[in-house]
Short mmCIF file of C-alpha atoms and ligand atoms in Angstrom, two decimals:
data_model
loop_
_atom_site.label_atom_id
_atom_site.label_comp_id
_atom_site.label_asym_id
_atom_site.label_seq_id
_atom_site.Cartn_x
_atom_site.Cartn_y
_atom_site.Cartn_z
CA MET A 1 3.92 -31.69 -15.03
CA ILE A 2 5.12 -29.98 -11.89
CA LYS A 3 2.35 -28.92 -9.57
CA THR A 4 3.16 -26.81 -6.49
CA ARG A 5 0.86 -25.23 -3.97
CA LEU A 6 0.47 -22.73 -1.20
CA ALA A 7 -1.70 -23.90 1.63
CA PRO A 8 -2.26 -20.91 3.93
CA SER A 9 -4.56 -20.88 6.95
CA PRO A 10 -6.84 -17.80 7.00
CA THR A 11 -5.24 -15.96 9.81
CA GLY A 12 -6.30 -12.45 8.69
CA PHE A 13 -2.87 -11.45 7.44
CA MET A 14 -0.14 -12.73 5.16
CA HIS A 15 3.25 -13.00 6.90
CA ILE A 16 6.13 -12.16 4.58
CA GLY A 17 7.44 -15.73 5.16
CA THR A 18 4.20 -17.07 3.61
CA ALA A 19 4.48 -14.60 0.81
CA ARG A 20 8.05 -15.77 0.07
CA THR A 21 6.88 -19.41 0.11
CA ALA A 22 4.14 -18.41 -2.28
CA LEU A 23 6.71 -16.74 -4.55
CA PHE A 24 8.98 -19.79 -4.62
CA ASN A 25 6.10 -22.12 -5.43
CA TRP A 26 4.69 -19.76 -8.06
CA LEU A 27 8.06 -19.22 -9.66
CA TYR A 28 8.93 -22.89 -9.77
CA ALA A 29 5.58 -23.68 -11.45
CA LYS A 30 6.16 -20.92 -14.04
CA HIS A 31 9.78 -21.95 -14.57
CA THR A 32 8.71 -25.48 -15.38
CA ASP A 33 5.50 -24.72 -17.20
CA GLY A 34 3.64 -26.38 -14.42
CA LYS A 35 0.77 -25.28 -12.17
CA PHE A 36 0.67 -23.25 -9.00
CA CYS A 37 -2.32 -24.19 -6.80
CA LEU A 38 -3.87 -22.39 -3.83
CA ARG A 39 -5.63 -24.24 -1.02
CA ILE A 40 -7.24 -22.45 1.84
CA GLU A 41 -6.70 -24.46 5.06
CA ASP A 42 -9.71 -23.28 6.98
CA THR A 43 -10.18 -26.34 9.23
CA ASP A 44 -9.70 -24.44 12.45
CA ARG A 45 -13.21 -23.10 12.85
CA SER A 46 -12.91 -21.84 16.43
CA PRO A 47 -14.61 -18.37 16.48
CA ASP A 48 -11.51 -16.57 17.71
CA ARG A 49 -9.47 -18.07 14.80
CA TYR A 50 -11.76 -18.24 11.91
CA PHE A 51 -13.43 -15.26 10.11
CA PRO A 52 -14.56 -15.50 6.48
CA GLU A 53 -12.97 -12.14 5.39
CA ALA A 54 -9.58 -13.66 6.16
CA VAL A 55 -9.86 -15.77 3.04
CA ASP A 56 -10.27 -12.63 0.86
CA ILE A 57 -7.13 -11.23 2.51
CA ILE A 58 -5.16 -14.17 1.20
CA TYR A 59 -6.60 -13.68 -2.33
CA ASN A 60 -5.95 -9.93 -2.27
CA GLU A 61 -2.42 -10.09 -0.91
CA LEU A 62 -1.38 -12.78 -3.45
CA LYS A 63 -2.96 -10.82 -6.36
CA TRP A 64 -1.21 -7.68 -5.23
CA LEU A 65 2.14 -9.46 -5.37
CA GLY A 66 1.20 -10.76 -8.79
CA LEU A 67 1.06 -14.39 -7.71
CA GLU A 68 -2.14 -15.62 -9.41
CA TRP A 69 -2.99 -19.28 -8.95
CA ASP A 70 -3.89 -21.83 -11.63
CA GLU A 71 -6.15 -23.93 -9.44
CA LEU A 72 -8.02 -23.26 -6.23
CA VAL A 73 -9.45 -25.29 -3.37
CA SER A 74 -11.25 -22.57 -1.52
CA SER A 75 -12.09 -24.64 1.56
CA GLN A 76 -10.23 -27.58 3.01
CA TYR A 77 -12.95 -27.73 5.68
CA GLU A 78 -15.54 -28.64 3.11
CA ARG A 79 -13.46 -31.61 2.07
CA SER A 80 -13.61 -33.18 5.53
CA PRO A 81 -15.85 -36.11 4.40
CA ARG A 82 -13.12 -37.10 1.90
CA HIS A 83 -10.52 -36.99 4.63
CA ILE A 84 -12.63 -39.21 6.84
CA GLU A 85 -13.06 -41.58 3.94
CA VAL A 86 -9.32 -41.97 3.70
CA ALA A 87 -9.06 -42.59 7.41
CA ASN A 88 -11.62 -45.32 7.04
CA GLU A 89 -9.62 -46.87 4.25
CA LEU A 90 -6.59 -46.88 6.49
CA LEU A 91 -8.64 -48.58 9.22
CA LYS A 92 -9.67 -51.17 6.60
CA ASN A 93 -6.23 -51.90 5.32
CA GLY A 94 -4.88 -52.35 8.88
CA SER A 95 -2.74 -49.19 8.96
CA ALA A 96 -4.88 -47.42 11.45
CA TYR A 97 -6.84 -48.30 14.57
CA TYR A 98 -9.38 -46.88 17.03
CA CYS A 99 -7.72 -45.67 20.18
CA TYR A 100 -9.89 -45.35 23.34
CA LEU A 101 -7.27 -43.96 25.65
CA THR A 102 -8.73 -41.42 28.12
CA THR A 103 -6.95 -38.17 29.01
CA GLU A 104 -5.90 -39.66 32.34
CA GLU A 105 -4.59 -42.88 30.78
CA LEU A 106 -2.66 -40.87 28.25
CA GLU A 107 -1.13 -38.77 31.01
CA THR A 108 0.05 -41.92 32.86
CA LEU A 109 1.45 -43.43 29.66
CA ARG A 110 3.25 -40.18 28.85
CA THR A 111 4.87 -40.04 32.25
CA GLU A 112 6.13 -43.60 31.60
CA ALA A 113 7.26 -42.72 28.12
CA ARG A 114 9.25 -39.81 29.30
CA LYS A 115 11.37 -42.10 31.42
CA THR A 116 12.21 -44.40 28.50
CA GLY A 117 12.53 -41.69 25.90
CA LYS A 118 10.22 -43.63 23.67
CA PRO A 119 6.82 -42.48 22.51
CA ILE A 120 3.66 -43.98 24.06
CA GLN A 121 2.25 -47.22 22.76
CA SER A 122 -1.44 -47.51 22.70
CA PRO A 123 -2.76 -50.81 24.08
CA TYR A 124 -5.42 -50.70 21.32
CA ARG A 125 -2.83 -50.77 18.50
CA ASP A 126 -2.67 -54.52 18.10
CA GLY A 127 -6.43 -55.03 18.66
CA THR A 128 -6.04 -57.24 21.71
CA LYS A 129 -7.59 -54.82 24.20
CA PRO A 130 -11.35 -54.69 23.81
CA ALA A 131 -13.05 -51.34 23.13
CA PRO A 132 -14.50 -49.86 26.37
CA GLU A 133 -18.15 -48.70 26.45
CA GLY A 134 -19.12 -45.04 26.19
CA ILE A 135 -15.83 -43.64 25.03
CA LYS A 136 -15.51 -41.90 21.71
CA PRO A 137 -12.24 -43.06 20.11
CA VAL A 138 -9.69 -41.25 18.00
CA ILE A 139 -8.30 -42.90 14.95
CA ARG A 140 -4.52 -43.36 14.97
CA LEU A 141 -2.04 -44.34 12.37
CA LYS A 142 0.33 -47.14 13.17
CA MET A 143 3.77 -45.59 12.84
CA PRO A 144 6.62 -48.04 12.17
CA ASN A 145 8.27 -49.16 15.41
CA GLU A 146 11.69 -49.64 13.87
CA GLY A 147 13.92 -48.48 11.06
CA THR A 148 14.78 -45.04 9.85
CA SER A 149 12.85 -42.63 7.67
CA ILE A 150 14.82 -40.66 5.14
CA LEU A 151 13.73 -37.47 3.61
CA ASN A 152 15.66 -36.24 0.60
CA ASP A 153 14.80 -32.62 0.81
CA ILE A 154 15.71 -30.51 -2.16
CA VAL A 155 16.67 -27.58 0.10
CA GLN A 156 17.91 -29.20 3.36
CA GLY A 157 19.51 -32.31 1.87
CA GLU A 158 19.13 -35.67 3.55
CA ILE A 159 17.29 -35.64 6.88
CA LYS A 160 16.92 -38.88 8.92
CA VAL A 161 14.49 -39.66 11.71
CA GLU A 162 14.38 -42.90 13.70
CA ASN A 163 10.87 -44.26 13.28
CA ASP A 164 10.51 -45.36 16.89
CA THR A 165 10.69 -41.81 18.01
CA ILE A 166 7.29 -40.81 16.55
CA GLU A 167 4.04 -41.46 18.41
CA ASP A 168 1.12 -43.04 16.53
CA LEU A 169 -0.39 -40.16 14.70
CA ILE A 170 -3.94 -39.12 15.36
CA LEU A 171 -5.80 -38.91 12.04
CA VAL A 172 -9.33 -38.29 13.31
CA ARG A 173 -10.20 -36.66 16.65
CA SER A 174 -12.79 -38.11 19.02
CA ASP A 175 -15.28 -35.55 17.76
CA GLY A 176 -14.92 -37.05 14.31
CA THR A 177 -12.95 -34.17 12.77
CA PRO A 178 -9.87 -34.93 10.70
CA THR A 179 -6.50 -33.57 11.88
CA TYR A 180 -4.27 -31.21 9.97
CA ASN A 181 -1.76 -33.91 8.91
CA LEU A 182 -4.49 -36.14 7.41
CA SER A 183 -6.23 -33.34 5.56
CA VAL A 184 -3.08 -31.97 4.05
CA VAL A 185 -1.93 -35.32 2.75
CA VAL A 186 -5.29 -36.25 1.27
CA ASP A 187 -5.67 -32.80 -0.39
CA ASP A 188 -2.14 -32.75 -1.78
CA HIS A 189 -2.75 -36.21 -3.24
CA ASP A 190 -6.16 -35.38 -4.71
CA MET A 191 -4.89 -32.13 -6.19
CA GLY A 192 -2.00 -34.00 -7.79
CA ILE A 193 0.61 -31.88 -5.96
CA ASN A 194 4.07 -33.32 -6.59
CA HIS A 195 6.31 -30.64 -5.29
CA ILE A 196 5.77 -29.39 -1.72
CA ILE A 197 7.80 -26.28 -0.97
CA ARG A 198 7.05 -24.89 2.50
CA GLY A 199 8.55 -23.53 5.64
CA ALA A 200 11.16 -25.56 7.52
CA ASP A 201 8.80 -25.45 10.54
CA HIS A 202 6.90 -28.22 8.79
CA ILE A 203 9.77 -30.72 8.70
CA ASN A 204 8.42 -32.73 11.66
CA ASN A 205 4.99 -32.92 10.03
CA THR A 206 6.57 -34.24 6.84
CA PHE A 207 7.88 -37.31 8.58
CA LYS A 208 4.33 -37.98 9.84
CA GLN A 209 2.69 -37.21 6.55
CA MET A 210 5.10 -39.50 4.68
CA GLN A 211 3.77 -42.42 6.78
CA ILE A 212 0.14 -41.70 5.73
CA ILE A 213 1.21 -41.53 2.09
CA LYS A 214 3.00 -44.89 2.38
CA ALA A 215 0.14 -46.50 4.19
CA MET A 216 -2.18 -45.42 1.32
CA GLY A 217 0.32 -46.65 -1.26
CA TRP A 218 0.49 -43.19 -2.87
CA ASP A 219 3.52 -41.61 -4.56
CA LEU A 220 5.69 -39.50 -2.28
CA PRO A 221 5.96 -35.85 -3.49
CA THR A 222 9.21 -34.04 -3.68
CA TYR A 223 9.80 -31.85 -0.59
CA GLY A 224 11.71 -28.65 -0.13
CA HIS A 225 11.72 -27.00 3.26
CA VAL A 226 12.57 -23.36 3.08
CA PRO A 227 14.37 -21.78 6.05
CA LEU A 228 12.55 -19.31 8.20
CA ILE A 229 13.09 -15.56 7.80
CA LEU A 230 14.90 -14.02 10.78
CA GLY A 231 14.64 -10.56 12.18
CA PRO A 232 17.77 -8.34 12.29
CA ASP A 233 18.58 -9.82 15.75
CA GLY A 234 18.66 -13.32 14.40
CA SER A 235 15.46 -14.52 16.05
CA LYS A 236 12.38 -15.59 14.12
CA MET A 237 10.82 -12.62 12.33
CA SER A 238 7.84 -11.52 14.34
CA LYS A 239 5.70 -8.44 15.15
CA ARG A 240 8.31 -7.09 17.45
CA HIS A 241 10.60 -6.60 14.53
CA GLY A 242 8.06 -4.21 13.04
CA ALA A 243 6.33 -4.76 9.73
CA THR A 244 5.89 -8.45 9.14
CA THR A 245 2.98 -8.76 6.80
CA THR A 246 2.52 -7.93 3.10
CA GLU A 247 -0.32 -5.56 4.14
CA ASP A 248 2.17 -3.66 6.30
CA TYR A 249 4.38 -3.10 3.31
CA ARG A 250 1.61 -2.39 0.90
CA LYS A 251 0.19 0.24 3.21
CA SER A 252 3.62 1.81 3.81
CA GLY A 253 3.94 2.43 0.08
CA TYR A 254 6.15 -0.43 -1.12
CA LEU A 255 5.77 -1.49 -4.68
CA PRO A 256 4.78 -5.13 -5.12
CA LYS A 257 7.59 -5.62 -7.63
CA ALA A 258 10.08 -4.39 -5.13
CA LEU A 259 8.86 -6.66 -2.45
CA PHE A 260 8.74 -9.55 -4.90
CA ASN A 261 12.38 -8.80 -5.87
CA TYR A 262 13.53 -8.50 -2.23
CA LEU A 263 11.78 -11.72 -1.04
CA LEU A 264 13.21 -13.55 -3.96
CA LYS A 265 16.78 -12.54 -3.12
CA LEU A 266 16.14 -13.38 0.53
CA GLY A 267 16.80 -17.06 0.43
CA TRP A 268 17.74 -17.66 -3.15
CA SER A 269 20.71 -16.46 -5.07
CA HIS A 270 21.53 -15.83 -8.61
CA GLY A 271 24.86 -14.18 -9.00
CA ASP A 272 25.13 -10.62 -7.95
CA ASP A 273 22.08 -9.33 -9.70
CA GLU A 274 20.22 -6.91 -7.37
CA ILE A 275 17.32 -6.08 -9.63
CA ILE A 276 15.67 -9.08 -11.13
CA SER A 277 12.66 -8.72 -13.38
CA ILE A 278 9.77 -11.10 -13.02
CA GLU A 279 10.61 -12.48 -16.53
CA ASP A 280 14.24 -13.20 -15.57
CA ALA A 281 13.17 -14.62 -12.18
CA ILE A 282 10.93 -17.10 -14.03
CA LYS A 283 13.71 -17.96 -16.36
CA TRP A 284 16.35 -18.40 -13.68
CA PHE A 285 14.44 -19.77 -10.70
CA ASP A 286 15.30 -23.27 -9.64
CA VAL A 287 14.29 -24.77 -6.28
CA HIS A 288 17.78 -26.33 -6.03
CA ASP A 289 19.23 -22.81 -5.60
CA ILE A 290 17.14 -22.03 -2.53
CA LEU A 291 19.61 -21.35 0.27
CA LYS A 292 19.69 -23.68 3.17
CA SER A 293 20.58 -21.29 5.89
CA PRO A 294 18.03 -18.77 7.18
CA ALA A 295 18.25 -15.21 5.90
CA LYS A 296 17.93 -12.05 7.97
CA PHE A 297 15.34 -9.48 6.87
CA ASP A 298 17.02 -6.20 6.22
CA HIS A 299 14.47 -3.39 6.22
CA THR A 300 16.99 -0.77 4.93
CA LYS A 301 17.92 -2.90 2.04
CA LEU A 302 14.23 -3.43 1.08
CA THR A 303 13.61 0.37 1.32
CA ALA A 304 16.60 1.12 -0.84
CA LEU A 305 15.37 -1.43 -3.40
CA ASN A 306 11.90 0.14 -3.26
CA ALA A 307 13.43 3.57 -3.96
CA LEU A 308 15.16 2.08 -6.97
CA TYR A 309 11.93 0.54 -8.21
CA ILE A 310 10.12 3.93 -7.79
CA ARG A 311 12.83 5.63 -9.78
CA ASN A 312 12.62 3.11 -12.54
CA THR A 313 8.82 3.11 -12.81
CA ASP A 314 7.13 4.99 -15.63
CA ASP A 315 5.53 8.30 -14.42
CA LYS A 316 2.01 7.43 -15.46
CA GLU A 317 2.22 3.95 -13.85
CA LEU A 318 3.52 5.53 -10.69
CA LEU A 319 0.70 8.08 -10.68
CA GLU A 320 -1.81 5.28 -10.72
CA MET A 321 -0.17 3.67 -7.68
CA LEU A 322 0.11 7.01 -5.89
CA ILE A 323 -3.47 8.19 -6.37
CA PRO A 324 -4.93 5.98 -3.57
CA PHE A 325 -2.26 7.21 -1.12
CA MET A 326 -2.86 10.80 -2.21
CA GLU A 327 -6.63 10.42 -1.87
CA GLU A 328 -6.32 8.99 1.58
CA LYS A 329 -4.15 11.96 2.54
CA VAL A 330 -6.41 14.70 1.18
CA ASN A 331 -9.56 12.77 1.92
CA HIS A 332 -11.23 13.25 -1.42
CA PRO A 333 -11.12 11.66 -4.83
CA LEU A 334 -8.57 13.54 -6.95
CA THR A 335 -9.86 15.74 -9.65
CA GLU A 336 -8.39 15.46 -13.23
CA ARG A 337 -6.58 18.78 -12.70
CA GLU A 338 -5.06 17.50 -9.46
CA LYS A 339 -3.94 14.31 -11.21
CA THR A 340 -2.31 16.35 -13.91
CA LEU A 341 -0.50 18.57 -11.42
CA LEU A 342 0.66 15.50 -9.51
CA LEU A 343 1.93 13.88 -12.68
CA SER A 344 4.04 16.99 -13.39
CA GLY A 345 5.67 16.58 -9.99
CA ILE A 346 6.41 12.89 -10.36
CA PRO A 347 9.84 13.22 -12.10
CA ASP A 348 11.11 15.34 -9.27
CA MET A 349 9.46 13.34 -6.47
CA LYS A 350 10.61 9.92 -7.73
CA GLU A 351 14.25 10.91 -7.43
CA ARG A 352 13.69 11.49 -3.71
CA ALA A 353 10.92 9.35 -2.33
CA LYS A 354 11.68 5.88 -0.99
CA THR A 355 8.08 4.85 -0.64
CA LEU A 356 4.67 5.90 -2.05
CA VAL A 357 3.79 7.27 1.39
CA GLU A 358 6.77 9.60 1.24
CA MET A 359 5.72 10.52 -2.28
CA ALA A 360 2.21 11.33 -1.15
CA ASN A 361 3.60 13.56 1.55
CA MET A 362 5.55 15.43 -1.04
CA GLY A 363 2.74 15.29 -3.60
CA ILE A 364 0.53 17.49 -1.55
CA ILE A 365 2.57 20.49 -2.68
CA TYR A 366 1.55 20.08 -6.22
CA ILE A 367 -2.20 19.68 -5.83
CA ILE A 368 -3.24 22.05 -3.04
CA ASP A 369 -4.97 25.26 -4.13
CA LYS A 370 -7.42 27.82 -2.82
CA ASP A 371 -10.27 25.47 -3.22
CA SER A 372 -8.58 22.56 -1.37
CA HIS A 373 -10.18 21.33 1.71
CA PHE A 374 -6.95 19.92 2.92
CA ALA A 375 -5.01 22.27 5.17
CA PRO A 376 -1.35 21.52 5.47
CA THR A 377 0.31 21.65 8.86
CA PHE A 378 3.81 22.74 9.65
CA ASP A 379 5.97 20.81 11.99
CA ASP A 380 8.06 22.69 14.69
CA LYS A 381 11.16 22.94 12.57
CA SER A 382 9.25 24.35 9.60
CA GLN A 383 7.37 26.77 11.86
CA LYS A 384 10.65 28.03 13.29
CA VAL A 385 11.99 28.73 9.81
CA LEU A 386 8.87 30.58 8.85
CA ASN A 387 8.88 32.69 11.97
CA SER A 388 12.56 33.57 11.53
CA ASP A 389 12.05 35.87 8.57
CA LYS A 390 8.54 36.95 7.80
CA ASN A 391 9.71 40.30 6.53
CA LYS A 392 11.77 38.71 3.78
CA ILE A 393 8.68 36.87 2.59
CA THR A 394 6.75 40.15 2.46
CA GLU A 395 9.50 41.61 0.34
CA ILE A 396 9.51 38.59 -1.97
CA ILE A 397 5.77 38.78 -2.39
CA SER A 398 6.06 42.43 -3.39
CA ASP A 399 8.83 41.57 -5.90
CA PHE A 400 6.69 38.81 -7.39
CA GLU A 401 3.77 41.26 -7.79
CA THR A 402 5.64 44.21 -9.11
CA LYS A 403 8.76 42.88 -10.92
CA ASN A 404 8.64 40.97 -14.18
CA ILE A 405 10.12 37.71 -13.02
CA GLU A 406 10.35 34.97 -15.55
CA TRP A 407 8.31 32.11 -14.03
CA THR A 408 10.67 29.35 -15.00
CA ARG A 409 13.22 27.34 -12.97
CA ASP A 410 16.09 29.47 -14.34
CA GLY A 411 14.12 32.71 -13.97
CA LEU A 412 13.38 31.95 -10.26
CA ASN A 413 16.90 30.83 -9.68
CA ASP A 414 18.30 34.15 -11.07
CA TYR A 415 15.81 36.19 -9.02
CA PHE A 416 16.75 34.49 -5.72
CA LYS A 417 20.46 34.69 -6.51
CA GLN A 418 20.31 38.42 -7.10
CA LYS A 419 18.06 38.91 -4.06
CA ALA A 420 20.65 37.10 -1.86
CA GLU A 421 23.41 39.21 -3.31
CA SER A 422 21.66 42.48 -2.73
CA LEU A 423 20.87 41.55 0.83
CA GLU A 424 24.32 40.05 1.41
CA MET A 425 22.78 36.81 2.49
CA LYS A 426 23.26 33.21 1.53
CA MET A 427 20.80 32.07 -1.14
CA GLY A 428 19.87 29.09 1.07
CA ASP A 429 18.82 31.31 3.91
CA ILE A 430 16.50 33.39 1.66
CA VAL A 431 15.02 30.35 0.05
CA ALA A 432 14.43 28.38 3.32
CA PRO A 433 11.24 30.18 4.49
CA VAL A 434 9.94 30.28 0.92
CA ARG A 435 10.46 26.59 0.73
CA VAL A 436 8.32 26.06 3.86
CA ALA A 437 5.55 28.38 2.69
CA ILE A 438 5.38 26.67 -0.69
CA THR A 439 6.04 23.07 0.24
CA PHE A 440 4.95 23.04 3.92
CA SER A 441 8.17 21.43 4.89
CA THR A 442 11.91 22.14 5.18
CA ILE A 443 12.58 19.10 2.98
CA SER A 444 11.05 19.07 -0.46
CA PRO A 445 11.48 18.25 -4.11
CA PRO A 446 13.29 21.00 -6.03
CA LEU A 447 11.59 24.28 -5.03
CA PHE A 448 11.72 26.29 -8.22
CA GLU A 449 10.36 23.36 -10.30
CA ALA A 450 7.53 23.05 -7.80
CA MET A 451 6.74 26.76 -8.09
CA VAL A 452 6.58 26.41 -11.84
CA ILE A 453 4.25 23.44 -11.63
CA ILE A 454 1.83 25.06 -9.26
CA GLY A 455 2.09 28.47 -11.05
CA LYS A 456 2.63 32.03 -9.93
CA GLU A 457 -0.84 32.65 -8.60
CA GLU A 458 -0.83 29.60 -6.27
CA SER A 459 2.78 30.40 -5.18
CA LEU A 460 1.69 33.89 -4.18
CA ARG A 461 -1.30 32.56 -2.34
CA ARG A 462 0.78 30.25 -0.28
CA LEU A 463 3.39 32.89 0.51
CA LYS A 464 0.54 35.21 1.66
CA ASN A 465 -1.13 32.50 3.58
CA ILE A 466 1.51 32.02 6.24
N1 LIG B 526 -1.72 -24.45 6.58
C1 LIG B 526 -0.31 -24.53 6.96
C2 LIG B 526 0.15 -23.19 7.45
O1 LIG B 526 -0.49 -22.21 7.20
C3 LIG B 526 0.57 -24.96 5.85
C4 LIG B 526 0.47 -26.37 5.44
C5 LIG B 526 1.44 -26.83 4.46
O2 LIG B 526 2.10 -26.03 3.76
O3 LIG B 526 1.56 -28.01 4.35
O4 LIG B 526 1.21 -23.24 8.09
#
């Protein structure tokens, strides 16, 4: 059975690169009827790096994306005794040794090593140099001094490294804590992970980790190193490119399925299909189709895809996703009436909004009434339109109050058309201030539909309110 894993460190956020790695691992497990495991790599306990809530962030972000795990190791840190046990076994079978080099001695050796281009050789490696008193040693793995290591990577192809270029690996620090490379290997082995799909930034680690595995006589897993995600300028995607975490996208109103779809296409190809359902992704996904060259993150493309997903989502489902955004905006839990009004506006909004945030901005127009605590504000442009023709608005109010105007989309359309003709104005110019009064903005979903949804009384109230 194929077992994959995601092994994130609790940093307090989930970088979209990690999310994509999670996605690939999850999909491959699903595709092969295997298992997707999650392991929290919380070994760095320095107070500025570690905070317990960061673990929940990993769980929440993965769940939001729909990437539930089949098995969980919730703390690598707690498994330290097991890691040390393996280091002791390696000492026993002669693959590892205690190294007593001091910082100064290491410095001297490194200066030497730089001249020859070879890594340092510890004088304690062959056991001839006696252990000095009062120095706490590290445990190092004996890396082979000759030969070539070959990694048959399912994404990158064959990668070769000359063994005599790698320094003897520290397995246990002088304070008795296991190092990252040791912990990862032991945990992957104990969890039965046989496919390791992770970022290409781990390739160097893989060559070190393979030596630990060999020294323990364990089976080598299959490796696939996924290229990094690049920003639009071709450098590694980072904060300066804007939104880089799943939380950024969640809070900006992206649908998890849209991000899922976008990340999948970013680094994996399946014909020309733009929209790929989760079911099809599971059916089609094969690690061998992961692209070898790094992909550039295209924000505009993601946003366009998100708009498409919004349009294709059922109104009621969309309403549920929209409610938290709306509630944050109006600062109160929506009443049933507000939810009903909002739902009526969804067909018009979803044709226009690219994100749930944009939708919430538009959604205000459907739910606000005389009892609302939320007061809309007008931007400068809207204010200008309003000020331009207050008299017209007064006339329109009077028409609404005295004439028998059919309160339907067509009825309102006919009224404004005739009004424009009688005043010899363009219909757009008459409608513009009404749009601002009703929708609080110069850009809105279809105005007459909105006026029908909110009703005549509320429409009049807004027109009088300006
Ligand atoms: N904990 C490592 C990281 O967050 C990943 C380790 C691995 O995938 O082997 O980068």
